[in-house]
Short mmCIF file of C-alpha atoms and ligand atoms in Angstrom, two decimals:
data_model
loop_
_atom_site.label_atom_id
_atom_site.label_comp_id
_atom_site.label_asym_id
_atom_site.label_seq_id
_atom_site.Cartn_x
_atom_site.Cartn_y
_atom_site.Cartn_z
CA UNK A 1 67.40 130.03 79.47
CA UNK A 2 69.32 131.97 76.86
CA UNK A 3 68.80 132.12 73.11
CA UNK A 4 72.33 130.94 72.49
CA UNK A 5 72.95 128.29 69.85
CA UNK A 6 76.53 128.86 68.76
CA UNK A 7 79.49 130.29 70.65
CA UNK A 8 83.06 131.08 69.66
CA UNK A 9 86.12 130.64 71.86
CA UNK A 10 89.57 132.12 71.37
CA UNK A 11 92.88 132.55 73.19
CA UNK A 12 94.53 135.95 73.06
CA UNK A 13 97.92 137.23 74.24
CA UNK A 14 100.84 135.16 75.54
CA UNK A 15 99.94 131.50 75.97
CA UNK A 16 100.21 129.59 79.25
CA UNK A 17 99.44 126.22 80.70
CA UNK A 18 95.78 125.39 81.32
CA UNK A 19 94.25 127.04 78.24
CA UNK A 20 93.29 123.73 76.68
CA UNK A 21 91.75 122.56 79.95
CA UNK A 22 89.52 125.65 79.91
CA UNK A 23 88.62 125.16 76.23
CA UNK A 24 87.68 121.58 76.99
CA UNK A 25 85.55 122.63 79.96
CA UNK A 26 83.66 125.16 77.85
CA UNK A 27 83.00 122.49 75.19
CA UNK A 28 81.69 120.05 77.82
CA UNK A 29 79.35 122.53 79.52
CA UNK A 30 78.17 124.10 76.25
CA UNK A 31 77.52 120.74 74.59
CA UNK A 32 75.23 119.76 77.47
CA UNK A 33 73.17 122.85 76.72
CA UNK A 34 72.96 121.90 73.06
CA UNK A 35 75.22 124.75 71.88
CA UNK A 36 77.79 124.45 69.13
CA UNK A 37 81.34 125.62 69.93
CA UNK A 38 83.61 127.14 67.31
CA UNK A 39 87.30 127.46 68.11
CA UNK A 40 88.74 130.60 66.51
CA UNK A 41 92.34 130.23 65.38
CA UNK A 42 95.20 132.54 66.37
CA UNK A 43 93.48 134.97 68.69
CA UNK A 44 91.18 137.37 66.89
CA UNK A 45 92.93 136.77 63.58
CA UNK A 46 90.72 133.77 62.76
CA UNK A 47 87.77 136.18 62.58
CA UNK A 48 89.44 139.32 61.25
CA UNK A 49 91.37 137.81 58.33
CA UNK A 50 89.87 136.25 55.18
CA UNK A 51 89.35 133.39 54.74
CA UNK A 52 88.11 132.96 58.30
CA UNK A 53 90.07 130.38 60.27
CA UNK A 54 88.15 128.27 62.78
CA UNK A 55 86.94 124.76 63.50
CA UNK A 56 84.01 123.22 65.27
CA UNK A 57 85.10 121.76 68.60
CA UNK A 58 83.32 118.75 70.06
CA UNK A 59 83.74 116.30 72.89
CA UNK A 60 84.96 113.77 70.37
CA UNK A 61 87.50 115.88 68.51
CA UNK A 62 88.82 117.83 71.50
CA UNK A 63 87.68 117.15 75.06
CA UNK A 64 88.08 113.38 74.75
CA UNK A 65 91.57 113.68 73.23
CA UNK A 66 94.96 114.17 74.93
CA UNK A 67 94.94 117.79 73.69
CA UNK A 68 92.53 118.70 76.48
CA UNK A 69 95.22 118.29 79.13
CA UNK A 70 98.26 119.71 77.38
CA UNK A 71 100.07 123.04 77.81
CA UNK A 72 99.95 125.75 75.14
CA UNK A 73 96.95 126.76 73.09
CA UNK A 74 95.46 124.27 70.65
CA UNK A 75 93.81 127.21 68.89
CA UNK A 76 96.98 129.28 68.59
CA UNK A 77 97.35 132.70 70.16
CA UNK A 78 98.46 136.17 69.25
CA UNK A 79 100.69 138.44 71.34
CA UNK A 80 101.38 141.20 68.89
CA UNK A 81 99.58 144.28 70.19
CA UNK A 82 97.46 146.54 68.03
CA UNK A 83 98.44 149.78 66.33
CA UNK A 84 96.69 152.83 67.80
CA UNK A 85 94.03 154.02 65.39
CA UNK A 86 93.36 150.54 64.01
CA UNK A 87 90.81 149.46 66.63
CA UNK A 88 87.65 150.45 64.75
CA UNK A 89 88.74 148.92 61.49
CA UNK A 90 89.69 145.62 63.15
CA UNK A 91 86.47 145.68 65.20
CA UNK A 92 84.45 145.95 61.97
CA UNK A 93 86.23 142.95 60.47
CA UNK A 94 85.82 141.06 63.76
CA UNK A 95 82.07 141.75 63.69
CA UNK A 96 81.81 140.68 60.05
CA UNK A 97 83.63 137.42 60.83
CA UNK A 98 81.43 136.72 63.86
CA UNK A 99 78.29 137.33 61.78
CA UNK A 100 79.52 135.09 58.95
CA UNK A 101 80.01 132.31 61.50
CA UNK A 102 76.66 133.02 63.12
CA UNK A 103 78.10 133.43 66.63
CA UNK A 104 75.74 134.41 69.42
CA UNK A 105 78.55 134.98 71.93
CA UNK A 106 82.27 134.57 72.42
CA UNK A 107 84.43 133.30 75.27
CA UNK A 108 87.79 135.05 75.42
CA UNK A 109 90.75 133.58 77.26
CA UNK A 110 93.03 136.56 77.78
CA UNK A 111 94.96 138.82 80.10
CA UNK A 112 94.21 142.42 81.07
CA UNK A 113 95.22 143.83 77.67
CA UNK A 114 93.09 141.35 75.71
CA UNK A 115 90.08 141.95 77.97
CA UNK A 116 90.18 145.65 77.08
CA UNK A 117 90.62 145.14 73.34
CA UNK A 118 88.00 142.36 73.04
CA UNK A 119 85.51 144.28 75.16
CA UNK A 120 85.91 147.17 72.71
CA UNK A 121 85.37 144.94 69.65
CA UNK A 122 82.43 143.05 71.14
CA UNK A 123 80.65 146.18 72.37
CA UNK A 124 81.19 147.85 69.01
CA UNK A 125 79.69 144.95 67.06
CA UNK A 126 77.07 143.87 69.61
CA UNK A 127 78.46 140.42 70.39
CA UNK A 128 78.05 138.92 73.88
CA UNK A 129 81.39 138.30 75.57
CA UNK A 130 82.58 136.45 78.64
CA UNK A 131 86.26 136.75 79.61
CA UNK A 132 88.33 134.08 81.31
CA UNK A 133 91.57 135.44 82.82
CA UNK A 134 94.81 133.70 81.94
CA UNK A 135 98.42 134.81 82.19
CA UNK A 136 101.62 133.62 83.80
CA UNK A 137 102.04 137.23 85.00
CA UNK A 138 98.92 137.01 87.26
CA UNK A 139 98.44 140.72 86.64
CA UNK A 140 94.79 140.57 85.49
CA UNK A 141 92.94 142.83 87.92
CA UNK A 142 90.11 141.96 90.34
CA UNK A 143 90.64 138.20 90.20
CA UNK A 144 93.11 136.76 92.73
CA UNK A 145 94.36 134.22 90.20
CA UNK A 146 94.58 133.75 86.46
CA UNK A 147 94.96 130.44 84.63
CA UNK A 148 98.62 129.60 83.98
CA UNK A 149 100.15 131.36 86.96
CA UNK A 150 100.33 128.31 89.18
CA UNK A 151 102.08 126.16 86.57
CA UNK A 152 104.52 128.98 85.78
CA UNK A 153 105.33 129.28 89.51
CA UNK A 154 105.98 125.54 89.57
CA UNK A 155 108.31 125.79 86.55
CA UNK A 156 110.15 128.76 88.11
CA UNK A 157 110.45 127.15 91.53
CA UNK A 158 111.81 123.96 89.93
CA UNK A 159 114.31 126.12 88.02
CA UNK A 160 115.47 127.68 91.30
CA UNK A 161 116.08 124.19 92.66
CA UNK A 162 117.97 123.07 89.55
CA UNK A 163 120.12 126.15 89.50
CA UNK A 164 120.82 125.90 93.20
CA UNK A 165 122.52 122.52 92.78
CA UNK A 166 125.07 123.93 90.33
CA UNK A 167 125.40 127.11 92.43
CA UNK A 168 126.29 124.91 95.40
CA UNK A 169 128.84 122.87 93.41
CA UNK A 170 130.59 125.90 92.00
CA UNK A 171 130.19 128.23 94.99
CA UNK A 172 128.52 130.87 92.86
CA UNK A 173 125.80 133.44 93.10
CA UNK A 174 123.25 132.69 90.40
CA UNK A 175 120.88 135.28 89.00
CA UNK A 176 117.61 133.92 87.59
CA UNK A 177 115.57 136.27 85.41
CA UNK A 178 111.85 135.58 85.35
CA UNK A 179 108.99 136.96 83.26
CA UNK A 180 106.03 138.94 84.59
CA UNK A 181 106.13 142.15 82.54
CA UNK A 182 105.56 145.05 84.96
CA UNK A 183 104.30 142.88 87.82
CA UNK A 184 106.47 140.86 90.19
CA UNK A 185 103.99 138.13 91.21
CA UNK A 186 105.75 135.28 89.40
CA UNK A 187 109.24 136.20 90.65
CA UNK A 188 108.12 136.87 94.22
CA UNK A 189 106.09 133.68 94.68
CA UNK A 190 108.77 131.50 93.06
CA UNK A 191 111.53 133.15 95.11
CA UNK A 192 109.63 132.70 98.38
CA UNK A 193 108.69 129.08 97.63
CA UNK A 194 112.15 128.35 96.21
CA UNK A 195 114.03 129.91 99.13
CA UNK A 196 116.02 132.55 97.23
CA UNK A 197 118.32 135.03 99.01
CA UNK A 198 117.36 138.05 96.93
CA UNK A 199 114.20 138.82 94.99
CA UNK A 200 113.82 142.02 92.99
CA UNK A 201 110.42 143.01 91.60
CA UNK A 202 109.23 146.10 89.71
CA UNK A 203 107.08 147.27 92.62
CA UNK A 204 110.02 147.78 95.03
CA UNK A 205 113.18 149.82 94.41
CA UNK A 206 116.50 148.16 95.15
CA UNK A 207 120.14 149.20 95.42
CA UNK A 208 123.25 147.36 94.30
CA UNK A 209 124.61 147.96 97.82
CA UNK A 210 121.55 146.20 99.27
CA UNK A 211 122.15 143.13 97.08
CA UNK A 212 125.87 143.11 97.95
CA UNK A 213 125.14 143.41 101.68
CA UNK A 214 122.92 140.33 101.43
CA UNK A 215 125.58 138.39 99.50
CA UNK A 216 128.13 139.31 102.17
CA UNK A 217 125.75 138.15 104.89
CA UNK A 218 125.32 134.83 103.08
CA UNK A 219 129.12 134.43 102.91
CA UNK A 220 129.49 135.38 106.56
CA UNK A 221 126.97 132.69 107.50
CA UNK A 222 129.29 130.09 105.96
CA UNK A 223 127.17 129.32 102.89
CA UNK A 224 129.12 129.39 99.67
CA UNK A 225 126.36 129.94 97.14
CA UNK A 226 123.44 132.31 96.69
CA UNK A 227 120.29 132.64 94.58
CA UNK A 228 119.10 135.97 93.22
CA UNK A 229 115.70 136.08 91.50
CA UNK A 230 114.95 139.12 89.35
CA UNK A 231 111.74 140.02 87.61
CA UNK A 232 112.22 141.16 83.99
CA UNK A 233 110.42 144.45 84.63
CA UNK A 234 112.82 145.89 87.25
CA UNK A 235 114.82 148.97 86.33
CA UNK A 236 118.55 149.61 86.09
CA UNK A 237 120.03 152.26 88.46
CA UNK A 238 119.41 154.73 85.61
CA UNK A 239 115.72 153.93 85.70
CA UNK A 240 115.63 151.98 82.44
CA UNK A 241 113.57 148.83 81.83
CA UNK A 242 115.63 146.67 79.47
CA UNK A 243 114.22 145.06 76.39
CA UNK A 244 115.43 142.12 74.36
CA UNK A 245 112.81 142.10 71.60
CA UNK A 246 109.85 143.92 70.08
CA UNK A 247 106.39 142.67 69.21
CA UNK A 248 104.93 142.93 65.71
CA UNK A 249 103.70 146.49 66.23
CA UNK A 250 107.05 147.61 67.62
CA UNK A 251 106.28 147.61 71.35
CA UNK A 252 109.20 146.54 73.53
CA UNK A 253 109.15 143.15 75.24
CA UNK A 254 111.05 143.11 78.55
CA UNK A 255 114.26 141.13 79.00
CA UNK A 256 117.97 141.42 79.75
CA UNK A 257 118.11 142.85 83.28
CA UNK A 258 119.64 139.61 84.64
CA UNK A 259 122.67 139.83 82.35
CA UNK A 260 122.98 143.53 83.08
CA UNK A 261 123.00 142.95 86.85
CA UNK A 262 125.49 140.11 86.45
CA UNK A 263 127.86 142.51 84.77
CA UNK A 264 127.49 145.48 87.18
CA UNK A 265 127.52 143.31 90.32
CA UNK A 266 130.57 141.36 89.13
CA UNK A 267 132.42 144.69 88.76
CA UNK A 268 131.54 145.85 92.26
CA UNK A 269 131.67 142.60 94.24
CA UNK A 270 134.21 139.80 94.04
CA UNK A 271 132.91 137.59 96.85
CA UNK A 272 131.07 135.27 94.46
CA UNK A 273 131.44 134.50 90.80
CA UNK A 274 128.09 135.45 89.31
CA UNK A 275 126.23 133.79 86.45
CA UNK A 276 122.81 134.47 84.99
CA UNK A 277 120.03 132.28 83.59
CA UNK A 278 117.12 133.86 81.79
CA UNK A 279 114.26 131.39 82.01
CA UNK A 280 112.43 132.89 79.03
CA UNK A 281 109.55 131.12 77.37
CA UNK A 282 110.12 127.87 79.24
CA UNK A 283 107.96 129.62 81.87
CA UNK A 284 104.97 129.41 79.57
CA UNK A 285 105.20 125.61 79.26
CA UNK A 286 104.97 122.85 81.82
CA UNK A 287 102.16 120.32 82.18
CA UNK A 288 99.21 122.13 83.83
CA UNK A 289 99.45 121.57 87.59
CA UNK A 290 96.46 120.76 89.80
CA UNK A 291 95.79 124.41 90.68
CA UNK A 292 95.53 125.43 87.03
CA UNK A 293 93.50 122.36 86.03
CA UNK A 294 91.01 123.17 88.78
CA UNK A 295 90.90 126.90 88.07
CA UNK A 296 90.49 126.37 84.31
CA UNK A 297 87.68 123.88 84.87
CA UNK A 298 85.83 126.09 87.35
CA UNK A 299 86.22 129.16 85.14
CA UNK A 300 84.96 127.28 82.06
CA UNK A 301 81.86 126.05 83.89
CA UNK A 302 81.19 129.54 85.26
CA UNK A 303 81.58 131.16 81.81
CA UNK A 304 78.95 128.87 80.29
CA UNK A 305 76.63 129.34 83.29
CA UNK A 306 76.88 133.13 82.92
CA UNK A 307 76.23 133.04 79.18
CA UNK A 308 73.21 130.85 79.79
CA UNK A 309 71.93 133.42 82.28
CA UNK A 310 72.21 136.07 79.57
CA UNK A 311 75.21 137.83 81.09
CA UNK A 312 77.66 139.66 78.86
CA UNK A 313 80.68 141.94 79.23
CA UNK A 314 81.88 140.19 82.36
CA UNK A 315 85.04 138.30 83.28
CA UNK A 316 84.96 135.27 85.54
CA UNK A 317 87.44 135.23 88.40
CA UNK A 318 88.19 134.02 91.87
CA UNK A 319 88.15 136.19 94.96
CA UNK A 320 89.05 134.90 98.40
CA UNK A 321 88.37 131.33 97.31
CA UNK A 322 84.98 132.04 95.67
CA UNK A 323 84.41 131.76 91.92
CA UNK A 324 82.73 134.93 90.84
CA UNK A 325 82.57 137.45 88.01
CA UNK A 326 83.38 141.11 87.42
CA UNK A 327 82.14 143.71 84.97
CA UNK A 328 84.65 144.08 82.13
CA UNK A 329 84.35 147.81 82.49
CA UNK A 330 85.72 147.54 86.04
CA UNK A 331 88.45 145.13 84.94
CA UNK A 332 89.64 147.52 82.26
CA UNK A 333 89.42 150.55 84.58
CA UNK A 334 91.45 148.78 87.27
CA UNK A 335 94.50 148.36 84.99
CA UNK A 336 97.39 146.02 85.69
CA UNK A 337 97.31 144.26 89.07
CA UNK A 338 100.68 144.75 90.74
CA UNK A 339 102.13 143.08 93.82
CA UNK A 340 100.71 144.59 96.98
CA UNK A 341 103.91 145.59 98.78
CA UNK A 342 102.05 145.30 102.09
CA UNK A 343 101.02 141.72 101.39
CA UNK A 344 102.25 138.86 103.52
CA UNK A 345 104.23 137.45 100.57
CA UNK A 346 106.57 140.44 100.85
CA UNK A 347 106.52 140.37 104.64
CA UNK A 348 107.24 136.62 104.69
CA UNK A 349 110.18 137.12 102.34
CA UNK A 350 111.59 139.71 104.73
CA UNK A 351 110.91 137.59 107.79
CA UNK A 352 112.85 134.80 106.11
CA UNK A 353 115.81 137.11 105.54
CA UNK A 354 115.40 137.70 101.81
CA UNK A 355 116.54 141.03 100.38
CA UNK A 356 113.51 142.33 98.48
CA UNK A 357 114.71 145.88 98.01
CA UNK A 358 114.51 149.06 100.01
CA UNK A 359 111.28 148.62 101.91
O1 LIG B 401 102.42 138.39 79.35
C1 LIG B 401 103.00 137.15 79.31
C2 LIG B 401 104.45 137.25 78.95
O2 LIG B 401 104.99 135.94 79.00
C3 LIG B 401 105.27 138.21 79.79
O3 LIG B 401 105.63 137.69 81.03
C4 LIG B 401 106.43 138.46 78.87
O4 LIG B 401 107.03 139.72 79.14
C5 LIG B 401 105.79 138.48 77.52
O5 LIG B 401 104.61 137.72 77.62
C6 LIG B 401 106.67 137.90 76.44
O6 LIG B 401 106.02 138.08 75.23
P1 LIG B 401 106.44 137.37 73.87
O7 LIG B 401 105.83 136.01 73.87
O8 LIG B 401 105.87 138.24 72.83
O9 LIG B 401 107.94 137.29 73.85
#
C-alpha cells in the first residue's frame, strides 16, 4: 500500500470526448482507497497561477452527476504551448501550488506534448505522476489508442455520410478537412470506415494528378459524386503546411489545406464542381462512444492501481488489447506516433480503390 492521501487530476492540451469519464473513474477508484481527489482547473494553470484554482471532487459532486458522461473537460483545459526558456520558472510555481494543496501525486490527462512538459515539472519538483493518454489525433506514442480518438472517428465518419448525401444530390466532389495535426490517423480511419474515394494524410505524398485520375475513374464508373478526405497536416505542392490560427505563444495551428485544394483542383479539373467543408472543432465534441467510455474507465482504474503500487513517471496505455503502462521517459523519447504506412489500414484503403497518395 502507498502513502498517498491526496491526489490532483488535470486535463492538458486540446480537449476530447471521454475526459470526464476518466476523471470520474479516478474519483471512484481513489475514493475506495480513502484518498481525496482535487480537480485542478484549466490544465496546469490552476496550480501555477495565484490564487490557486481547484476543487475537491467526490462521488457526490462529480461521478454521480451527469457531468461524468459528457464530452469536453469539466476541469477546463489549456492548449497554448509554453515559451522556450519558461519551463523552470513554471515548474517552480507548479511545485509551489502542489505543495500548498498538499498533493502526494497527480494524474495527468494529456497528449504527447503534455506528457513531456508535465514529466519535466513533476520530476523537477518531486511529485509522483501518472499519465493517461487522450487526444483525437491518436498520436500519443507507445499506446495503440488514446481517449477521444474513437468518438472523433465517429463524428468524422458521420460527417462523411452527411456530406455524401448533398454530394450525391448536387453531383459534386466534396473535400472534407479533418484535424490530426501531423498525424493522419483520424482522417485515414474515418475515410476507410466512411468509404471515401480519396484520403490524403501527412505521412504519404500525393499529387494533384493522382487525385484527378481518381476523380476521372469515379466519373467513368458512372458515379456522379466523390468524397475526398484530407488531413489538416498535409502539404501543398510547394511543401507548405497551411495554418489558420496561432496559439497563445505564437505557434501555428494547422488548417486551410481543404480550401486550398478546392481552389487548385477546380482550376485544373472541371469534371466535378468541388466544395470544401472544414470540420474544425466539432471533431472534439460528440457524446463519448462505447470505445472511449471503456478506454477511459480502464485507464482510470489502472492509473489508481499504479499509484497505489507506488509507481510514478509512467503513462497507462493499451497495447494489442492489453491495458498496460509505459515509462514516461520512453513515451517522450518516442515522439509523435504517425500512421504506419505499411499498416493494413493503408493497404485496405488501397484494396478498396481509394487514392491515398503515391505509395
Ligand atoms: O491536438 C488536438 C487538436 O485538435 C489538433 O487536431 C488540432 O490541430 C489542434 O488540436 C487545434 O488546436 P486549437 O484547439 O488550439 O485550435
